Amino acid sequence: MLGKRFGRMAVGTVAGAMLMAAAACGGNSGGDSSASAQPSAGASSDAPKAGALKVGLAFDVGGRGDKSFNDAAYAGLEKAKAELGADIKDLSPASDGSNRGELLRQLADAGYNPIIGVGFAYGEDIKKTAEEYPDIQFAVVDSASNAPNVTGLQFAEEQGSYLAGVAAALKAKSGHVGFVGGVENDLIKKFEAGFVAGVKSVKKDAKIDVKYLTPDGDFSGFKAPDKGKVAAEKMYQDGADIVYHAAGDSGLGVFQAAAAAKKLAIGVDSDQRQTIKEADLQPVIMTSMLKRVDVGVFEFIKAFQGGAKGGSNTVYDLKVDGVGLATTGGEIDDIKDKLDAAKKDIVDGKITVPAKP
Amino acid sequence: MPAGLYRALLTVAGAAVAIVLAVAISSVAISVAGASPEAAFAALFNFGESERAVVNGITSMINRSVPLFIAGLAVAVGFRMNLFNIGVEGQYRIAALCAAFVGAQFSLPAPIQILLIIVVAAAVGGLYALIPAVMKVTRGVNEVISTIMLNYIAIQLAAFLVRGPFTGERAKGQLTTSTPTLPESAWFPNLNGLFEMFGLPAPRGGGLWGFLAVAVLLGVAVWVLLERTKFGFEVKASGLNPMAALAAGVKPKKMVIAAMVLSGAIAGLIGLPEILGDKHNFGSNFTPGLGFLGIAVALLGRNRPAGIAVAALLFGFLDRAQGPLQFANVPPSVIAIMQGAIVLLVVVANEITSRMALRREERRAARQLGRHTPVEVAA
């Protein structure tokens, strides 16, 4: 009997809670309907513009909100909307990444052209989709062109890393620096090669520790802050003053190790001193090697508007400011002259930065 | 009202209430996320403007359902005898890798090539499931723990093999790794003809995966095996009452090994629709997580092949809306909320309706025995 009464009470409580939730929902949806009505109204007013620029962009798993690589791509897309009047749409895949190709096709079927895949994981899916939709132009960030209507958007990471190396060598009193790479593949090796060349250009006998978190093909090294921390801790203990990371989310561990050792680190991809959430880690980020995915995305859209066709790779280098160093915090302002000189030498072709270690 | 009809009506009513509640809960979640529920539900049913878009949508829904259905079957075979094979995830990944690698080593006429790949996948999956089965019958290791642990081993092992010993050629500038591409004789023919029969355009991408036919046959075979054979009876008997089954001469150790290996062998096939029908290799972009989803699909389908098929189609239907939802400015994570809510509520509804049916049956029995007080039901 008691059990029955308890059951009734439980049902009553649950029902009450649900009613309240439903009431809250009603209030919310009332407020939101006006907000959500706006984008659709905007879309319908855009529709009649025949031949208007419609740009589609598909993220990889993890997508928007990473305060780095993907958000930079989105910034480029938004710039295209503001400056070129483009109608834009961005999609993120399911968490298992099973529908990358599907998203590209849905964008294509909805009339988007050009379509951009962000991240090397799109390489194969872009190729297939591009063959199915030969009239649409595609671009893929960080992967090579593999069809006549695909543009590979690549970056001269080695040039930006060279500047990071110059800055590290000038700032490291001990003449000892470190590099933490996320995954030991050709892409990340470009960062290492440029960094090492930059350091050696300042101090021939500098000591450079290099550590990769995972071997080629195992992408977990990009999201393993614990491994990044261990690797960087070792370098700082061995006497390194500054550690440069090209390890995605694992960089957080590098910054933590730097803060604990009261030393410095160099960020990657975006201006991490600005984007990092942990305020206590900001001061350890001396500078960041910027990879301007936003520039790449925007320039590609602009070139498309000008009638450019795919089939080749576009490399964004120092000349077009596709890569560079962040100056937030002013830690490298005192060596600005030397950095500018190094940059000028690279742009002028006096220095050729190696892309392979 | 006859008891059977009452029970069937209860089940349907329970499922209907569960789905209505799931819709309500999802609406709350969508509102909280700052989007409009109406737009979200419209997007679920929006398959696109053009015929081609509709065909693409239907294809991606079915293509998603096929591996989920096989995963559900694999889990259900274990569940039917109270064996919790949580290791479907690891079993299908290691099996898919081995099948893709072995299949790329030779080229035979298509039917033989494909059959061999299927056999390799089932064998690897079954063998990998044999490990926890043997541990259970010889040392009494709980299969939940051992299969979960073996998942980690399988996933890491597959990741190592695909970038090491089993790796294939890579195009210049490509960073993903994969096994060598399968010869064309291993490409499972698609079923695009089904659409063309109705005068519709063929879907894009890999098309409607031909492995759908294998999955349907597999579903029928599992149904026959569980419902119409002595083995199936013994599986169910062991699940319902192990002591009674033992007394009736069912060997429990043999049953654990047989059910586990069968579950693993079916699990081995989960990755094949994707590999044979679309990707033609096992690589960094291979779809993970299907083994865990299979648990939800099996629960939703009440461990019966027909129910699992409905559940897999429902999941496929919801997953297809990833893109359309984003076109409607609704965060696609509401799909996961909806799936979770439906599974939970349907399981709760099943339990409630079966208790209600049981109580009614006991009352009826009590009345027939001439006693006028209902028997208290042990909850």
XYZ file of C-alpha atoms in Angstrom:
736
model
C 0.000 0.000 0.000
C 2.779 2.344 0.944
C 4.505 1.558 -2.330
C 1.391 2.475 -4.244
C 1.031 5.784 -2.462
C 4.673 6.557 -3.061
C 4.212 5.747 -6.711
C 1.288 8.168 -6.965
C 3.292 10.862 -5.265
C 6.200 10.315 -7.613
C 3.937 10.480 -10.635
C 2.331 13.644 -9.300
C 5.692 15.285 -8.710
C 6.991 14.339 -12.140
C 3.804 15.554 -13.796
C 4.037 18.830 -11.917
C 7.655 19.309 -12.891
C 6.780 18.615 -16.495
C 3.932 21.110 -16.462
C 6.263 23.740 -15.133
C 8.839 22.856 -17.754
C 6.163 23.070 -20.416
C 5.101 26.478 -19.143
C 8.709 27.643 -19.211
C 8.987 26.277 -22.706
C 5.943 28.203 -23.807
C 7.409 31.427 -22.503
C 10.739 30.752 -24.132
C 9.436 29.809 -27.504
C 7.333 32.940 -27.545
C 10.415 35.044 -27.027
C 12.491 33.107 -29.497
C 10.079 32.918 -32.348
C 10.764 36.515 -33.258
C 14.511 35.962 -33.134
C 14.395 32.827 -35.236
C 11.999 34.430 -37.670
C 14.626 36.949 -38.630
C 17.176 34.703 -40.311
C 14.527 32.897 -42.308
C 13.053 36.195 -43.410
C 16.537 37.278 -44.425
C 17.004 34.075 -46.374
C 13.758 34.472 -48.260
C 14.579 38.047 -49.191
C 17.938 36.866 -50.489
C 16.424 34.135 -52.573
C 15.067 36.279 -55.403
C 18.543 37.700 -56.101
C 19.338 35.406 -58.995
C 23.003 34.588 -59.337
C 23.787 35.995 -55.899
C 26.932 34.664 -54.238
C 25.983 31.736 -51.990
C 28.895 30.363 -50.010
C 28.630 27.092 -48.103
C 31.158 25.959 -45.523
C 31.398 22.636 -43.702
C 33.394 22.194 -40.518
C 35.035 19.068 -39.267
C 34.040 17.333 -36.022
C 34.423 19.793 -33.163
C 33.427 22.575 -35.514
C 32.671 26.109 -34.536
C 33.563 27.486 -31.151
C 37.129 26.171 -30.897
C 38.469 29.755 -30.622
C 41.126 28.778 -33.103
C 41.255 27.100 -36.486
C 37.530 26.650 -37.170
C 36.461 29.993 -35.773
C 39.079 31.625 -37.984
C 37.496 29.953 -41.009
C 34.118 31.257 -39.923
C 35.535 34.764 -39.521
C 36.600 34.616 -43.166
C 33.116 33.523 -44.142
C 31.541 36.377 -42.211
C 33.903 38.820 -43.853
C 32.716 37.551 -47.229
C 29.166 38.231 -46.119
C 29.994 41.743 -44.986
C 32.250 42.794 -47.837
C 31.084 40.733 -50.796
C 27.410 40.531 -49.863
C 27.546 36.753 -49.869
C 24.704 34.601 -48.585
C 26.495 32.233 -46.211
C 25.725 28.892 -44.571
C 27.926 26.845 -42.285
C 27.264 23.231 -41.284
C 28.872 20.976 -38.681
C 28.939 17.185 -39.025
C 27.555 14.614 -36.612
C 29.885 13.879 -33.711
C 31.034 10.644 -35.391
C 31.834 12.512 -38.611
C 29.786 10.014 -40.614
C 28.025 12.649 -42.722
C 30.791 14.887 -44.058
C 30.032 13.987 -47.680
C 26.316 14.318 -47.074
C 26.693 17.879 -45.786
C 28.655 18.847 -48.891
C 25.923 17.370 -51.100
C 23.170 19.102 -49.149
C 24.969 22.411 -49.637
C 25.401 21.661 -53.336
C 21.740 20.683 -53.738
C 20.694 23.876 -51.970
C 22.505 25.885 -54.634
C 25.622 26.890 -52.714
C 28.664 27.609 -54.851
C 31.494 27.738 -53.871
C 31.638 25.202 -51.029
C 34.511 25.016 -48.553
C 35.520 22.049 -46.399
C 37.517 23.027 -43.332
C 40.195 20.547 -42.314
C 42.197 17.784 -43.951
C 39.527 15.189 -43.092
C 37.503 16.621 -45.973
C 40.112 15.649 -48.571
C 38.442 12.452 -49.770
C 34.839 13.599 -49.391
C 35.534 16.795 -51.344
C 37.065 14.757 -54.142
C 33.996 12.530 -54.480
C 31.513 15.373 -54.209
C 33.473 17.526 -56.654
C 33.284 14.745 -59.236
C 29.510 14.516 -58.749
C 28.995 18.267 -59.031
C 31.481 19.386 -61.698
C 29.810 22.804 -62.087
C 30.437 23.783 -58.484
C 33.755 25.049 -57.165
C 35.096 23.516 -53.953
C 37.942 24.347 -51.618
C 39.552 22.362 -48.860
C 41.642 23.852 -46.071
C 44.924 22.080 -45.213
C 44.590 19.447 -47.921
C 45.760 19.384 -51.526
C 43.580 19.874 -54.591
C 42.520 16.500 -55.981
C 39.977 17.365 -58.684
C 39.707 20.019 -61.415
C 37.112 21.995 -59.443
C 38.840 21.753 -56.067
C 41.203 24.398 -54.720
C 43.551 23.351 -51.946
C 43.927 26.159 -49.408
C 47.325 25.656 -47.854
C 49.498 27.794 -45.662
C 53.226 28.439 -45.512
C 53.361 27.359 -41.880
C 57.127 27.028 -42.146
C 57.495 30.763 -42.845
C 55.431 31.810 -39.841
C 57.235 29.245 -37.713
C 60.546 30.669 -38.881
C 59.575 34.018 -37.372
C 58.470 32.224 -34.201
C 61.908 30.603 -34.137
C 63.646 33.958 -34.540
C 61.573 35.428 -31.709
C 62.240 32.419 -29.459
C 65.987 32.502 -30.077
C 66.186 36.242 -29.379
C 64.186 35.902 -26.162
C 65.646 32.662 -24.765
C 68.614 33.696 -22.642
C 69.771 30.116 -22.152
C 69.873 29.457 -25.875
C 67.664 26.448 -25.284
C 64.133 26.166 -26.780
C 61.606 23.430 -27.480
C 58.983 22.357 -30.024
C 55.921 20.222 -29.251
C 54.121 18.816 -32.297
C 50.696 17.221 -32.018
C 50.995 14.525 -34.657
C 54.143 13.589 -36.526
C 52.828 14.123 -40.058
C 53.972 16.195 -43.012
C 51.814 19.145 -41.971
C 53.223 19.493 -38.474
C 56.758 18.786 -39.649
C 56.510 22.034 -41.632
C 56.107 23.898 -38.339
C 59.141 22.145 -36.886
C 61.308 22.760 -39.957
C 60.519 26.480 -40.036
C 60.956 26.898 -36.298
C 64.311 25.141 -36.237
C 65.545 27.183 -39.217
C 64.431 30.402 -37.518
C 66.174 29.581 -34.253
C 69.407 28.577 -36.019
C 69.395 31.784 -38.054
C 69.846 33.695 -34.798
C 71.889 31.241 -32.736
C 73.741 28.582 -34.694
C 74.503 26.514 -31.584
C 71.073 26.775 -29.954
C 69.702 23.621 -28.371
C 66.252 22.632 -29.673
C 64.188 19.869 -28.075
C 61.614 18.333 -30.432
C 58.798 16.090 -29.291
C 55.760 14.747 -31.138
C 52.836 13.549 -29.035
C 51.517 10.834 -31.352
C 52.791 9.135 -34.524
C 51.478 9.819 -38.019
C 47.836 8.824 -38.493
C 46.915 8.922 -34.810
C 45.150 12.273 -34.502
C 44.614 12.023 -30.742
C 47.795 14.079 -30.317
C 45.782 17.183 -31.221
C 43.501 16.776 -28.219
C 45.704 15.427 -25.444
C 46.599 18.342 -23.121
C 47.994 15.849 -20.594
C 50.571 14.592 -23.080
C 51.399 18.144 -24.128
C 51.982 19.064 -20.510
C 54.315 16.140 -19.830
C 56.346 16.835 -22.981
C 56.709 20.544 -22.192
C 57.495 19.939 -18.504
C 60.429 17.786 -19.519
C 61.754 20.491 -21.849
C 61.472 23.223 -19.216
C 63.181 21.016 -16.624
C 66.000 20.356 -19.060
C 66.550 24.089 -19.304
C 64.415 25.276 -22.222
C 63.193 28.858 -21.841
C 60.536 28.900 -24.530
C 58.453 26.096 -26.031
C 56.565 26.474 -29.313
C 53.595 24.162 -29.816
C 51.775 23.065 -32.949
C 49.478 20.647 -31.202
C 45.918 21.996 -31.355
C 44.077 21.536 -28.070
C 47.113 19.830 -26.531
C 48.746 23.265 -26.458
C 46.803 23.978 -23.287
C 49.055 21.502 -21.491
C 52.131 23.259 -22.854
C 50.865 26.579 -21.468
C 50.143 24.962 -18.088
C 53.665 23.575 -17.956
C 55.071 27.001 -18.871
C 53.057 28.680 -16.119
C 54.224 26.101 -13.568
C 57.865 26.538 -14.617
C 57.438 30.333 -14.800
C 58.697 30.289 -18.368
C 57.239 31.179 -21.764
C 55.449 29.446 -24.606
C 54.416 30.278 -28.164
C 50.892 29.573 -29.352
C 49.656 28.529 -32.763
C 46.948 29.073 -35.407
C 45.133 31.942 -33.684
C 46.192 34.674 -31.270
C 46.008 32.360 -28.276
C 46.842 35.045 -25.722
C 43.507 36.570 -26.669
C 41.457 33.425 -27.215
C 42.553 31.276 -24.273
C 39.927 31.106 -21.538
C 42.275 30.681 -18.571
C 43.350 34.212 -17.608
C 46.354 32.983 -15.588
C 47.810 31.321 -18.687
C 47.659 34.446 -20.860
C 50.954 35.977 -19.638
C 52.981 32.877 -20.546
C 51.987 33.117 -24.209
C 54.759 35.320 -25.550
C 53.324 35.350 -29.065
C 51.404 33.067 -31.404
C 52.151 31.891 -34.919
C 49.047 33.019 -36.775
C 47.675 30.847 -39.504
C 45.168 33.114 -41.162
C 42.528 30.607 -42.211
C 40.163 33.581 -42.334
C 42.365 35.205 -44.968
C 42.477 31.963 -46.946
C 38.724 31.484 -46.880
C 37.975 35.104 -47.744
C 40.564 35.326 -50.523
C 39.260 32.103 -52.048
C 35.691 33.445 -52.097
C 36.899 36.715 -53.593
C 38.893 34.895 -56.241
C 35.876 32.737 -57.035
C 33.824 35.870 -57.559
C 36.511 37.048 -59.944
C 36.047 33.860 -61.950
C 38.936 31.770 -60.609
C 38.755 28.020 -61.170
C 40.122 25.225 -59.037
C 42.465 22.382 -59.822
C 45.448 23.801 -58.005
C 46.627 24.730 -54.539
C 46.790 28.260 -53.228
C 49.478 28.799 -50.627
C 49.016 31.659 -48.194
C 52.438 32.839 -47.092
C 54.090 35.819 -45.453
C 53.760 37.890 -48.606
C 49.954 37.959 -48.338
C 50.004 37.843 -44.529
C 48.540 34.344 -44.619
C 50.865 33.564 -41.693
C 52.530 35.806 -39.141
C 53.110 36.526 -35.473
C 50.633 37.928 -32.950
C 51.715 40.964 -30.963
C 49.102 40.900 -28.180
C 50.737 41.648 -24.837
C 53.623 43.527 -26.423
C 56.213 40.938 -25.409
C 57.928 40.938 -28.775
C 57.673 44.658 -29.484
C 61.346 45.181 -28.554
C 62.534 42.779 -31.254
C 60.121 44.036 -33.871
C 62.904 45.383 -36.116
C 64.654 42.033 -36.315
C 61.388 40.189 -36.985
C 60.438 42.636 -39.706
C 63.873 42.232 -41.276
C 63.524 38.441 -41.267
C 60.043 38.720 -42.740
C 61.301 41.036 -45.470
C 64.109 38.632 -46.346
C 61.638 35.786 -46.718
C 59.193 37.844 -48.766
C 62.017 39.091 -50.984
C 63.250 35.544 -51.447
C 66.622 36.140 -49.761
C 65.789 33.391 -47.301
C 64.122 30.180 -48.386
C 62.577 28.431 -45.402
C 62.717 24.619 -45.542
C 59.347 22.838 -45.308
C 60.895 19.571 -44.168
C 63.062 19.042 -41.095
C -11.147 -8.073 -24.314
C -8.725 -10.943 -25.009
C -5.447 -10.667 -23.115
C -3.340 -10.672 -26.296
C -5.223 -7.761 -27.811
C -5.122 -5.851 -24.529
C -1.396 -6.337 -24.344
C -0.824 -5.268 -27.957
C -2.961 -2.146 -27.464
C -1.075 -1.319 -24.288
C 2.271 -1.639 -26.075
C 1.192 0.627 -28.923
C -0.328 3.149 -26.514
C 2.863 3.075 -24.414
C 5.057 3.724 -27.448
C 2.774 6.543 -28.595
C 2.849 8.221 -25.181
C 6.634 7.792 -25.054
C 7.094 9.457 -28.430
C 4.751 12.339 -27.559
C 6.685 12.890 -24.333
C 9.998 12.686 -26.208
C 8.751 15.336 -28.628
C 7.736 17.517 -25.677
C 11.121 17.133 -23.961
C 12.962 17.830 -27.207
C 10.835 20.939 -27.748
C 11.935 22.221 -24.365
C 15.568 21.531 -25.248
C 15.225 23.245 -28.614
C 13.594 26.286 -27.017
C 16.303 26.485 -24.386
C 18.903 26.349 -27.160
C 17.242 29.417 -28.629
C 15.575 27.901 -31.687
C 11.985 27.279 -32.621
C 10.612 23.747 -32.171
C 8.264 24.172 -35.142
C 11.212 24.916 -37.425
C 13.044 21.897 -36.005
C 10.213 19.455 -36.605
C 9.607 20.913 -40.050
C 13.296 20.292 -40.809
C 12.984 16.662 -39.718
C 10.425 16.066 -42.441
C 12.005 18.373 -45.016
C 13.728 16.096 -47.503
C 14.548 18.910 -49.925
C 13.097 20.677 -52.924
C 14.282 18.716 -55.921
C 13.660 15.036 -56.658
C 17.372 14.430 -56.425
C 17.546 15.978 -52.954
C 14.645 13.815 -51.764
C 16.307 10.689 -53.152
C 19.592 11.705 -51.497
C 17.772 12.204 -48.197
C 16.022 8.838 -48.311
C 19.281 7.147 -49.273
C 21.250 8.672 -46.439
C 18.516 7.713 -43.983
C 18.546 4.070 -45.125
C 22.337 3.959 -45.433
C 22.567 5.126 -41.830
C 19.977 2.570 -40.720
C 21.702 -0.466 -42.252
C 24.765 -0.580 -39.952
C 22.605 0.449 -36.972
C 20.254 -2.456 -37.687
C 23.136 -4.935 -37.821
C 24.567 -3.431 -34.620
C 21.166 -3.767 -32.944
C 20.953 -7.419 -33.995
C 24.432 -8.121 -32.630
C 23.580 -6.622 -29.253
C 20.132 -8.247 -29.139
C 21.482 -11.782 -29.605
C 23.418 -11.359 -26.371
C 20.609 -9.511 -24.583
C 18.165 -12.318 -25.274
C 20.092 -14.529 -22.883
C 20.994 -11.730 -20.466
C 24.522 -11.445 -21.838
C 25.568 -7.832 -22.063
C 27.924 -7.649 -25.005
C 29.105 -4.054 -24.653
C 32.055 -5.030 -26.835
C 30.231 -4.716 -30.144
C 32.100 -1.435 -30.648
C 35.527 -3.028 -30.527
C 34.453 -6.171 -32.352
C 33.153 -4.315 -35.392
C 36.116 -1.988 -35.672
C 38.775 -4.643 -35.524
C 36.706 -6.840 -37.859
C 36.165 -4.040 -40.376
C 39.881 -3.246 -40.404
C 40.936 -6.865 -40.937
C 38.267 -7.459 -43.591
C 39.247 -4.299 -45.486
C 42.929 -5.219 -45.354
C 42.490 -8.878 -46.306
C 40.020 -7.953 -49.060
C 42.583 -5.670 -50.673
C 45.216 -8.423 -50.946
C 43.679 -10.382 -53.821
C 41.183 -9.999 -56.627
C 38.673 -12.747 -57.386
C 35.294 -12.726 -59.158
C 33.002 -10.320 -57.328
C 30.661 -12.776 -55.544
C 33.560 -14.831 -54.156
C 35.559 -11.735 -53.228
C 32.651 -10.169 -51.336
C 31.693 -13.442 -49.669
C 35.275 -13.931 -48.495
C 35.374 -10.425 -47.036
C 32.104 -11.055 -45.201
C 33.450 -14.342 -43.841
C 36.683 -12.692 -42.651
C 34.726 -9.915 -40.933
C 32.383 -12.344 -39.177
C 35.266 -14.606 -38.171
C 37.338 -11.775 -36.699
C 34.326 -10.331 -34.865
C 33.364 -13.753 -33.535
C 36.903 -14.587 -32.435
C 37.270 -11.264 -30.659
C 34.006 -11.931 -28.809
C 35.274 -15.403 -27.911
C 37.829 -13.834 -25.545
C 35.281 -12.439 -23.025
C 33.137 -15.566 -23.470
C 36.019 -17.854 -22.498
C 36.948 -15.543 -19.622
C 33.370 -15.723 -18.384
C 32.946 -19.498 -18.509
C 36.399 -20.403 -17.197
C 37.047 -17.643 -14.675
C 33.664 -16.046 -14.124
C 34.793 -12.638 -15.383
C 31.789 -10.360 -15.805
C 31.351 -9.869 -19.549
C 30.344 -6.208 -19.136
C 33.733 -5.327 -17.677
C 35.790 -7.508 -19.988
C 34.041 -6.349 -23.173
C 34.397 -2.694 -22.227
C 38.106 -3.192 -21.597
C 38.499 -5.136 -24.825
C 36.905 -2.217 -26.663
C 39.828 0.009 -25.732
C 42.290 -2.619 -26.850
C 40.498 -3.135 -30.174
C 40.188 0.577 -30.904
C 43.849 1.293 -30.152
C 44.977 -1.816 -32.010
C 42.946 -0.841 -35.076
C 44.341 2.703 -34.933
C 47.868 1.315 -34.751
C 47.418 -1.227 -37.533
C 45.829 1.240 -39.959
C 48.738 3.653 -39.713
C 51.386 0.944 -39.491
C 51.388 -2.577 -40.926
C 48.041 -2.326 -42.724
C 48.457 1.118 -44.227
C 48.005 1.795 -47.917
C 49.337 4.428 -50.300
C 48.608 8.062 -49.643
C 48.063 10.798 -52.191
C 50.415 13.764 -51.960
C 49.193 16.327 -49.451
C 46.706 13.902 -47.898
C 47.014 13.552 -44.129
C 44.469 10.833 -43.416
C 45.608 7.201 -43.418
C 43.742 4.155 -44.647
C 44.161 0.535 -45.680
C 44.853 -0.121 -49.374
C 41.798 0.486 -51.581
C 39.733 -2.607 -52.286
C 39.755 -3.955 -55.864
C 36.590 -3.169 -57.802
C 35.406 -6.760 -57.504
C 34.899 -6.076 -53.791
C 32.682 -3.045 -54.348
C 29.189 -4.099 -53.378
C 26.784 -3.157 -56.219
C 24.391 -0.415 -55.131
C 20.613 -0.577 -55.253
C 20.127 2.672 -57.161
C 18.020 0.691 -59.620
C 15.221 0.762 -57.037
C 14.915 4.526 -57.477
C 15.293 4.375 -61.247
C 12.473 1.815 -61.380
C 10.144 4.564 -60.163
C 11.565 7.072 -62.625
C 13.516 8.896 -59.926
C 17.109 10.100 -60.301
C 19.866 7.959 -58.777
C 21.197 9.217 -55.442
C 24.646 10.796 -55.253
C 27.618 9.536 -53.336
C 27.923 5.799 -52.868
C 24.241 5.369 -53.716
C 21.833 3.129 -51.834
C 24.110 0.519 -50.276
C 23.533 -2.966 -51.644
C 24.453 -4.349 -48.246
C 20.854 -3.482 -47.332
C 19.870 -6.805 -48.919
C 22.402 -8.683 -46.769
C 21.106 -6.900 -43.672
C 17.504 -7.893 -44.454
C 18.538 -11.522 -44.973
C 20.536 -11.389 -41.750
C 17.507 -10.050 -39.884
C 15.321 -12.881 -41.182
C 18.015 -15.436 -40.336
C 18.353 -14.142 -36.777
C 14.582 -14.209 -36.352
C 14.371 -17.819 -37.582
C 17.306 -18.805 -35.398
C 15.876 -17.246 -32.230
C 12.197 -18.051 -32.721
C 12.110 -21.258 -34.714
C 15.091 -23.404 -33.672
C 16.111 -25.414 -30.642
C 19.170 -23.206 -30.256
C 17.007 -20.088 -30.143
C 14.764 -21.684 -27.542
C 17.753 -22.562 -25.417
C 19.071 -19.009 -25.723
C 15.790 -17.560 -24.525
C 15.358 -20.180 -21.814
C 18.848 -19.449 -20.469
C 18.009 -15.773 -20.444
C 14.622 -16.109 -18.748
C 15.607 -18.646 -16.132
C 19.140 -20.057 -16.130
C 18.386 -22.576 -13.354
C 15.362 -23.981 -15.154
C 17.343 -24.135 -18.382
C 20.137 -26.006 -16.613
C 17.650 -28.451 -15.112
C 16.223 -29.003 -18.586
C 19.635 -30.011 -19.864
C 20.853 -26.779 -21.449
C 24.598 -26.460 -20.999
C 25.149 -22.889 -19.741
C 28.846 -22.660 -20.680
C 28.188 -23.792 -24.211
C 25.334 -21.301 -24.482
C 27.456 -18.369 -23.269
C 30.168 -19.135 -25.796
C 27.722 -19.732 -28.657
C 25.672 -16.588 -28.019
C 28.722 -14.402 -27.517
C 30.478 -15.635 -30.650
C 27.294 -15.252 -32.685
C 26.865 -11.735 -31.357
C 30.480 -10.924 -32.232
C 30.197 -12.454 -35.698
C 27.172 -10.288 -36.476
C 28.997 -7.301 -35.000
C 31.829 -7.978 -37.438
C 29.519 -7.078 -40.314
C 28.567 -3.604 -39.015
C 31.375 -1.792 -40.828
C 30.989 -3.619 -44.139
C 28.120 -1.578 -45.664
C 30.301 1.518 -45.450
C 33.513 -0.171 -46.563
C 32.090 -2.236 -49.418
C 29.513 0.320 -50.512
C 31.224 3.663 -50.201
C 34.712 4.150 -48.760
C 36.357 1.011 -50.178
C 38.927 1.092 -47.394
C 39.217 1.400 -43.631
C 40.719 4.741 -42.690
C 40.827 7.683 -40.334
C 37.327 8.712 -41.416
C 35.708 5.325 -40.692
C 32.485 5.836 -38.694
C 33.041 5.034 -35.002
C 30.449 4.587 -32.250
C 28.015 2.313 -34.082
C 28.496 -0.457 -31.525
C 27.329 1.757 -28.679
C 24.417 3.072 -30.726
C 23.495 -0.568 -31.378
C 22.739 -0.966 -27.656
C 20.189 1.854 -27.839
C 18.718 0.466 -31.055
C 18.369 -3.023 -29.544
C 16.705 -1.629 -26.411
C 14.330 0.455 -28.489
C 13.527 -2.528 -30.693
C 12.904 -4.771 -27.673
C 15.557 -7.219 -28.918
C 13.376 -8.455 -31.777
C 14.555 -8.171 -35.404
C 11.392 -6.382 -36.611
C 11.506 -3.950 -33.695
C 15.225 -3.354 -34.257
C 14.534 -2.567 -37.919
C 11.952 0.058 -36.909
C 14.333 1.486 -34.296
C 17.231 1.623 -36.781
C 15.043 3.406 -39.340
C 13.920 5.877 -36.672
C 17.552 6.613 -35.755
C 18.446 6.918 -39.435
C 15.520 9.268 -39.964
C 16.646 11.488 -37.095
C 20.344 11.401 -38.034
C 19.577 12.386 -41.624
C 18.236 15.715 -40.363
C 21.713 16.885 -39.232
C 22.017 19.096 -42.307
C 18.394 20.282 -42.695
C 18.267 21.281 -39.010
C 21.299 23.511 -39.484
C 19.729 25.009 -42.597
C 16.793 25.875 -40.316
C 19.199 27.417 -37.765
C 18.543 24.714 -35.179
C 21.566 23.211 -33.396
C 21.849 19.603 -34.619
C 22.616 18.308 -31.134
C 18.852 18.245 -30.517
C 18.895 14.982 -32.484
C 20.981 13.329 -29.792
C 18.589 14.662 -27.135
C 15.620 13.340 -29.062
C 17.215 9.919 -29.517
C 18.114 9.693 -25.847
C 14.650 10.798 -24.740
C 12.909 8.328 -27.032
C 15.049 5.391 -25.906
C 14.618 6.172 -22.208
C 10.901 6.796 -22.416
C 10.195 3.775 -24.592
C 12.092 1.547 -22.176
C 10.146 3.024 -19.251
C 6.872 2.692 -21.162
C 7.664 -0.947 -21.982
C 8.245 -1.700 -18.337
C 5.043 0.039 -17.240
C 2.876 -1.599 -19.889
C 4.260 -5.062 -19.222
C 3.588 -4.626 -15.491
C 0.073 -3.442 -16.238
C -0.514 -6.435 -18.465
C 0.926 -8.755 -15.846
C -1.293 -7.301 -13.120
C -4.399 -7.650 -15.249
C -3.484 -11.227 -16.061
C -2.995 -12.010 -12.380
C -6.334 -10.416 -11.476
C -8.034 -12.476 -14.144
C -6.366 -15.632 -12.894
C -7.334 -14.794 -9.330
C -10.976 -14.276 -10.349
C -11.031 -17.592 -12.158
C -9.688 -19.314 -9.093
C -12.687 -17.917 -7.219
C -10.729 -15.631 -4.962
C -11.990 -12.094 -4.856
C -8.913 -10.313 -3.574
C -6.318 -9.458 -6.216
C -2.930 -10.973 -5.655
C -0.346 -8.374 -4.659
C 2.282 -8.119 -7.360
C 5.879 -8.205 -6.417
C 7.311 -5.097 -7.997
